[in-house]
Amino acid sequence: MNFDFSDDAKALGEQAQKLLAERGGPAKARLAMGQNEEGGAPDFDAGLWAEVAGLGWTAARVPEAHGGLGMSAEESAMLAEAAGEHLACVPLVSTLLATEALLLAGTAEQQARWFPGIASGEVIAVPAWNEPGIASPLGVAVRVEGGRISGVKAPVADLAGAQLAIVAAAGADGPSLWIVEVSNARVEAVETLDLVRRHGRLVMDGTPAEPLGTAADYLAWLDRAAVILAFEAMGTARAAMTMTVEDAKTRVAFGQTIGRYQGVKHKCADMYIKLELARAHALHGLALLEAGGAELTQAASAARVASLEALTFTVEETVQLHGGIGFTWESDCQFYYRRGRTLTAALGARGFWADRLVRALELRNRAAA
């Protein structure tokens, strides 16, 4: 099993890192945050989105028959990591996740209808799995009767400006996915801890909906989404770690740089160790996703748990190690802390994935006995 990225994936990752470093980062995030505070923020950075689409990032996973590039999940992982690292103000990760759902469970007609628009960037697609007061992706209250869906999904990342929502709704065999055109539902703004990435509330009251796969497809999609989101989380954690290490190398306290103090060294080393452990799990999940491995659920759950461990620890220690300024509005620490808390709450809490990992290991051990 080869855990290294392909040359195409590496090239795309380098391209994404370069562009998003120029067009994203804390300075752009602060501008977007200020606009959101004033209530006059655009849905996203339209100029950057047009450039992203023009470079083919939105078409990466779309089959060539529908105007896409037909690339592998490796490319989605590289793009997600770059978007997370540079706090990109575009709905790229959401669209990649929605594309994965259509790729996994969509009929030929559904793919022919939506993939060309997604590939060109004209259609922004978002997954809608969160519901108010429910922490598990399997705890779904939204219902469908006679092809019409009712309920509320919130918070939904990047909902403002989206045309297509992939909605999780309850069914006889468990939750399954449904296609909802956002224009047929009501969209309301939702304020989250992340003041850069806009979230919304999708209110559906007898809204027309089209089934997308089965309950088994929904579970399979959760595993794919967990792997991709692990890379996004690692990108955010790496940016926070890099900022903290640079600060430790330059900030002087009591006559020497704080990086010379053993306690600071240990914290920075712990960040690196947790991030590398998360990367190992994420790469394992990605390899199984590509190969269709039977242990994907186990690997995806481990990737999700390890990436959240790394992200939570890193963003919290970033604030702590920056000292008094780390808690202030002027500090850039807040962007990674806010993004980290929001990503941790997305796609179910850590406890859900830890339990899913334990259950997957139990099934594997039982089968081997």
Coordinates of C-alpha atoms in Angstrom, one line a residue:
M1 CA 0.0 0.0 0.0
N2 CA 1.5 3.3 -1.1
F3 CA 0.8 6.1 1.4
D4 CA 2.5 8.8 -0.7
F5 CA 0.6 11.3 -2.8
S6 CA 0.6 11.1 -6.6
D7 CA 2.6 13.6 -8.6
D8 CA -0.7 15.2 -9.8
A9 CA -1.9 15.6 -6.2
K10 CA 1.4 17.1 -5.1
A11 CA 1.4 19.6 -8.0
L12 CA -2.2 20.6 -7.2
G13 CA -1.4 20.9 -3.6
E14 CA 1.5 23.2 -4.3
Q15 CA -0.7 25.3 -6.6
A16 CA -3.3 25.6 -3.9
Q17 CA -0.9 26.5 -1.2
K18 CA 0.7 29.2 -3.3
L19 CA -2.6 30.8 -4.4
L20 CA -4.4 30.6 -1.0
A21 CA -1.3 32.0 0.7
E22 CA -1.5 35.0 -1.5
R23 CA -5.3 35.4 -1.4
G24 CA -6.1 34.1 2.1
G25 CA -4.5 34.1 5.5
P26 CA -5.2 36.2 8.6
A27 CA -5.2 39.6 6.8
K28 CA -8.1 38.5 4.5
A29 CA -9.8 36.7 7.4
R30 CA -9.7 39.9 9.5
L31 CA -11.3 41.8 6.6
A32 CA -14.0 39.3 6.3
M33 CA -14.6 39.2 10.0
G34 CA -15.0 43.0 10.1
Q35 CA -17.5 42.9 7.3
N36 CA -19.5 40.2 9.1
E37 CA -19.5 42.2 12.3
E38 CA -20.9 45.2 10.3
G39 CA -23.5 42.9 8.6
G40 CA -22.3 43.8 5.1
A41 CA -20.2 40.9 4.3
P42 CA -20.4 39.2 0.9
D43 CA -21.4 35.5 0.9
F44 CA -17.8 34.6 0.1
D45 CA -14.8 35.9 -1.9
A46 CA -16.3 35.9 -5.4
G47 CA -13.1 36.8 -7.1
L48 CA -11.1 34.0 -5.5
W49 CA -14.0 31.6 -6.2
A50 CA -13.9 32.4 -9.9
E51 CA -10.1 31.9 -9.9
V52 CA -10.5 28.6 -8.0
A53 CA -13.1 27.4 -10.5
G54 CA -10.9 28.6 -13.4
L55 CA -8.0 26.5 -12.1
G56 CA -10.3 23.4 -12.1
W57 CA -10.3 22.8 -8.3
T58 CA -14.1 22.5 -8.2
A59 CA -13.9 20.0 -11.1
A60 CA -11.2 17.9 -9.5
R61 CA -13.5 15.0 -8.6
V62 CA -16.1 15.5 -11.2
P63 CA -15.9 12.8 -14.0
E64 CA -14.6 13.8 -17.3
A65 CA -17.9 12.9 -18.9
H66 CA -19.5 15.8 -17.0
G67 CA -16.8 18.4 -17.7
G68 CA -14.6 17.5 -14.8
L69 CA -11.0 16.3 -14.4
G70 CA -11.9 12.9 -13.0
M71 CA -9.1 13.0 -10.3
S72 CA -8.8 11.0 -7.2
A73 CA -9.7 11.7 -3.5
E74 CA -6.0 12.7 -3.0
E75 CA -6.7 15.9 -4.8
S76 CA -9.7 16.7 -2.6
A77 CA -7.5 16.1 0.5
M78 CA -4.8 18.4 -0.7
L79 CA -7.3 21.1 -1.5
A80 CA -9.0 20.8 1.8
E81 CA -5.7 21.0 3.7
A82 CA -4.7 24.2 1.8
A83 CA -8.1 25.7 2.4
G84 CA -7.9 24.9 6.2
E85 CA -4.4 26.3 6.5
H86 CA -5.1 29.6 4.8
L87 CA -8.6 30.2 6.2
A88 CA -9.9 30.5 2.6
C89 CA -13.1 32.5 2.3
V90 CA -14.6 30.3 -0.4
P91 CA -17.0 27.3 -0.2
L92 CA -14.4 24.9 -1.6
V93 CA -14.5 22.2 1.1
S94 CA -18.3 22.2 1.3
T95 CA -18.5 21.7 -2.5
L96 CA -15.9 18.9 -2.4
L97 CA -17.9 17.1 0.2
A98 CA -21.2 17.5 -1.7
T99 CA -19.4 16.3 -4.9
E100 CA -18.3 13.2 -3.0
A101 CA -21.9 12.4 -2.1
L102 CA -23.1 12.7 -5.7
L103 CA -20.1 10.7 -6.9
L104 CA -20.9 7.9 -4.4
A105 CA -24.7 7.7 -4.5
G106 CA -26.0 9.9 -7.4
T107 CA -27.9 8.4 -10.3
A108 CA -26.7 9.0 -13.9
E109 CA -29.5 11.6 -14.2
Q110 CA -28.5 13.4 -11.0
Q111 CA -24.9 13.5 -11.9
A112 CA -25.6 14.8 -15.4
R113 CA -27.8 17.6 -13.9
W114 CA -25.5 18.8 -11.2
F115 CA -21.9 17.9 -12.0
P116 CA -21.4 20.3 -15.0
G117 CA -22.4 23.3 -12.9
I118 CA -20.2 22.2 -9.9
A119 CA -17.3 21.7 -12.2
S120 CA -17.6 25.2 -13.7
G121 CA -18.1 26.8 -10.3
E122 CA -21.6 28.0 -11.2
V123 CA -23.2 25.7 -8.7
I124 CA -22.1 25.9 -5.1
A125 CA -23.1 22.7 -3.2
V126 CA -23.1 22.2 0.6
P127 CA -23.7 19.3 2.9
A128 CA -26.4 19.9 5.5
W129 CA -26.1 17.4 8.3
N130 CA -26.1 19.5 11.5
E131 CA -29.4 20.1 13.4
P132 CA -29.9 22.3 16.4
G133 CA -29.3 20.4 19.7
I134 CA -28.2 17.2 18.0
A135 CA -24.5 16.2 18.2
S136 CA -24.6 13.0 16.2
P137 CA -24.8 12.7 12.4
L138 CA -27.1 9.7 13.0
G139 CA -29.5 11.6 15.2
V140 CA -31.7 13.2 12.5
A141 CA -35.0 14.8 13.1
V142 CA -35.7 16.2 9.6
R143 CA -38.3 14.1 7.8
V144 CA -39.4 13.4 4.3
E145 CA -43.0 12.5 3.3
G146 CA -44.1 12.1 -0.3
G147 CA -41.0 13.6 -1.7
R148 CA -41.2 16.7 0.5
I149 CA -38.8 17.5 3.3
S150 CA -39.5 19.4 6.5
G151 CA -37.2 20.5 9.3
V152 CA -34.3 22.7 10.1
K153 CA -30.6 22.2 9.4
A154 CA -28.2 24.5 11.2
P155 CA -25.5 25.6 11.2
V156 CA -24.8 24.9 7.6
A157 CA -21.3 26.1 6.5
D158 CA -21.2 28.2 3.3
L159 CA -25.0 28.1 2.9
A160 CA -25.2 31.7 1.8
G161 CA -24.8 31.7 -1.9
A162 CA -25.3 28.0 -2.4
Q163 CA -27.6 26.5 -5.0
L164 CA -27.6 22.9 -3.9
A165 CA -27.8 21.3 -0.5
I166 CA -27.2 17.6 0.3
V167 CA -29.5 17.1 3.3
A168 CA -29.5 14.2 5.8
A169 CA -33.1 13.1 6.7
A170 CA -34.5 10.3 8.8
G171 CA -35.7 7.1 7.1
A172 CA -36.9 3.6 8.0
D173 CA -33.4 2.2 7.7
G174 CA -31.7 5.1 9.2
P175 CA -30.6 8.6 7.9
S176 CA -30.2 9.0 4.2
L177 CA -29.3 11.8 1.8
W178 CA -31.6 14.0 -0.2
I179 CA -31.0 16.6 -2.8
V180 CA -32.6 20.0 -2.1
E181 CA -32.5 23.1 -4.2
V182 CA -31.7 25.9 -1.8
S183 CA -34.0 28.3 -3.7
N184 CA -37.0 26.2 -2.7
A185 CA -36.2 26.5 1.0
R186 CA -35.7 29.5 3.4
V187 CA -32.2 30.6 4.3
E188 CA -31.4 32.5 7.4
A189 CA -28.1 33.8 8.7
V190 CA -26.6 32.1 11.8
E191 CA -23.8 33.6 13.9
T192 CA -21.2 31.0 14.9
L193 CA -17.9 31.3 16.8
D194 CA -16.2 31.5 13.4
L195 CA -16.7 35.0 12.2
V196 CA -14.9 34.5 8.9
R197 CA -16.7 31.5 7.4
R198 CA -20.4 32.3 7.0
H199 CA -23.0 29.8 8.2
G200 CA -26.8 29.6 7.7
R201 CA -30.0 28.0 8.8
L202 CA -31.8 25.9 6.1
V203 CA -35.5 25.9 6.9
M204 CA -37.6 23.4 4.9
D205 CA -41.4 23.2 5.2
G206 CA -42.7 20.7 2.6
T207 CA -39.7 21.6 0.3
P208 CA -39.4 19.3 -2.8
A209 CA -36.5 16.8 -2.2
E210 CA -35.0 14.0 -4.3
P211 CA -33.5 10.9 -2.8
L212 CA -29.8 10.4 -3.1
G213 CA -28.7 6.8 -2.5
T214 CA -29.6 4.7 0.5
A215 CA -29.0 4.7 4.3
A216 CA -25.8 2.6 3.6
D217 CA -24.6 5.2 1.2
Y218 CA -25.0 7.9 3.9
L219 CA -22.8 5.9 6.3
A220 CA -20.2 5.4 3.5
W221 CA -20.3 9.1 2.7
L222 CA -19.7 10.0 6.4
D223 CA -16.5 8.0 6.3
R224 CA -15.4 9.8 3.1
A225 CA -16.3 13.2 4.6
A226 CA -14.4 12.3 7.8
V227 CA -11.2 11.7 5.9
I228 CA -11.4 14.9 3.9
L229 CA -12.3 17.0 6.9
A230 CA -9.3 15.5 8.7
F231 CA -7.1 17.1 6.2
E232 CA -8.8 20.5 6.5
A233 CA -8.4 20.2 10.3
M234 CA -4.7 19.4 9.9
G235 CA -4.2 22.4 7.7
T236 CA -5.7 24.7 10.3
A237 CA -3.6 23.1 13.1
R238 CA -0.4 23.4 11.0
A239 CA -0.9 27.1 10.4
A240 CA -1.5 27.7 14.2
M241 CA 1.6 25.6 15.1
T242 CA 3.7 27.5 12.6
M243 CA 2.6 30.8 13.9
T244 CA 3.3 29.7 17.5
V245 CA 6.8 28.3 16.7
E246 CA 7.8 31.5 14.9
D247 CA 6.6 33.6 17.9
A248 CA 8.5 31.4 20.3
K249 CA 11.7 31.9 18.2
T250 CA 11.4 35.7 18.3
R251 CA 9.6 36.9 21.4
V252 CA 11.9 37.8 24.3
A253 CA 11.0 37.3 27.9
F254 CA 13.3 37.7 30.9
G255 CA 16.3 38.2 28.6
Q256 CA 15.9 35.3 26.2
T257 CA 13.5 34.1 23.5
I258 CA 10.7 32.1 25.0
G259 CA 11.5 29.1 22.8
R260 CA 14.5 28.4 25.0
Y261 CA 12.3 27.6 28.0
Q262 CA 11.7 23.9 28.4
G263 CA 7.9 24.3 29.0
V264 CA 7.5 26.1 25.7
K265 CA 9.6 23.6 23.9
H266 CA 7.5 20.7 25.2
K267 CA 4.3 22.3 24.1
C268 CA 5.5 23.0 20.6
A269 CA 6.9 19.4 20.4
D270 CA 3.5 18.1 21.5
M271 CA 1.8 20.0 18.7
Y272 CA 4.1 18.5 16.2
I273 CA 3.7 14.9 17.5
K274 CA -0.1 15.1 17.6
L275 CA -0.2 16.6 14.1
E276 CA 2.1 13.9 12.7
L277 CA 0.0 11.2 14.3
A278 CA -3.2 12.7 12.8
R279 CA -1.5 12.8 9.4
A280 CA -0.6 9.1 9.6
H281 CA -4.3 8.2 10.4
A282 CA -5.5 10.5 7.7
L283 CA -3.2 9.0 5.1
H284 CA -4.3 5.5 6.1
G285 CA -8.0 6.6 5.7
L286 CA -7.3 8.2 2.3
A287 CA -5.5 5.1 1.0
L288 CA -8.5 2.9 2.0
L289 CA -10.9 5.4 0.5
E290 CA -9.1 5.1 -2.8
A291 CA -8.7 1.3 -2.6
G292 CA -12.1 0.6 -1.3
G293 CA -10.8 -1.1 1.8
A294 CA -13.1 -3.0 4.1
E295 CA -11.6 -1.2 7.1
L296 CA -12.5 2.3 5.9
T297 CA -14.9 3.0 8.7
Q298 CA -12.2 2.2 11.3
A299 CA -9.5 4.3 9.5
A300 CA -11.9 7.2 8.9
S301 CA -13.0 7.3 12.5
A302 CA -9.4 7.2 13.7
A303 CA -8.5 10.0 11.3
R304 CA -11.3 12.1 12.6
V305 CA -10.5 11.5 16.2
A306 CA -6.7 12.1 15.8
S307 CA -7.2 15.3 13.7
L308 CA -9.6 16.7 16.2
E309 CA -7.1 15.9 19.0
A310 CA -4.4 17.7 17.1
L311 CA -6.5 20.6 16.2
T312 CA -8.0 21.2 19.6
F313 CA -4.7 21.0 21.4
T314 CA -2.9 23.2 18.9
V315 CA -5.3 26.0 18.7
E316 CA -5.7 26.1 22.5
E317 CA -2.0 26.1 23.1
T318 CA -1.5 28.7 20.4
V319 CA -3.6 31.1 22.5
Q320 CA -1.8 30.2 25.7
L321 CA 1.7 30.4 24.4
H322 CA 1.1 33.8 22.9
G323 CA 0.6 35.1 26.4
G324 CA -1.6 38.0 27.2
I325 CA -1.9 39.2 23.6
G326 CA -3.2 35.7 22.5
F327 CA -6.6 36.5 24.1
T328 CA -7.0 39.9 22.4
W329 CA -9.0 41.0 19.4
E330 CA -5.9 42.3 17.7
S331 CA -4.2 38.9 17.8
D332 CA -4.4 36.5 14.9
C333 CA -4.6 33.5 17.3
Q334 CA -8.4 33.9 17.4
F335 CA -8.9 32.9 13.7
Y336 CA -7.4 29.5 14.3
Y337 CA -9.1 29.0 17.6
R338 CA -12.5 30.0 16.2
R339 CA -12.1 27.9 13.1
G340 CA -10.9 25.0 15.3
R341 CA -13.9 25.1 17.5
T342 CA -16.2 25.2 14.5
L343 CA -14.5 22.3 12.7
T344 CA -14.7 20.3 15.9
A345 CA -18.5 20.7 16.0
A346 CA -19.0 19.8 12.3
L347 CA -19.9 16.3 11.3
G348 CA -20.5 15.1 14.8
A349 CA -18.5 15.6 18.0
R350 CA -15.3 13.7 18.8
G351 CA -17.3 11.3 21.1
F352 CA -19.4 10.1 18.2
W353 CA -16.3 9.2 16.1
A354 CA -14.5 7.7 19.1
D355 CA -17.5 5.4 19.7
R356 CA -17.6 4.6 15.9
L357 CA -14.0 3.7 16.0
V358 CA -14.5 1.3 19.0
R359 CA -17.4 -0.4 17.3
A360 CA -15.4 -0.9 14.1
L361 CA -12.6 -2.4 16.0
E362 CA -14.9 -4.7 17.9
L363 CA -16.4 -5.9 14.6
R364 CA -13.0 -6.5 13.1
N365 CA -11.8 -8.5 16.2
R366 CA -15.0 -10.5 16.2
A367 CA -14.6 -11.4 12.6
A368 CA -11.0 -12.4 13.1
A369 CA -11.8 -14.6 16.1

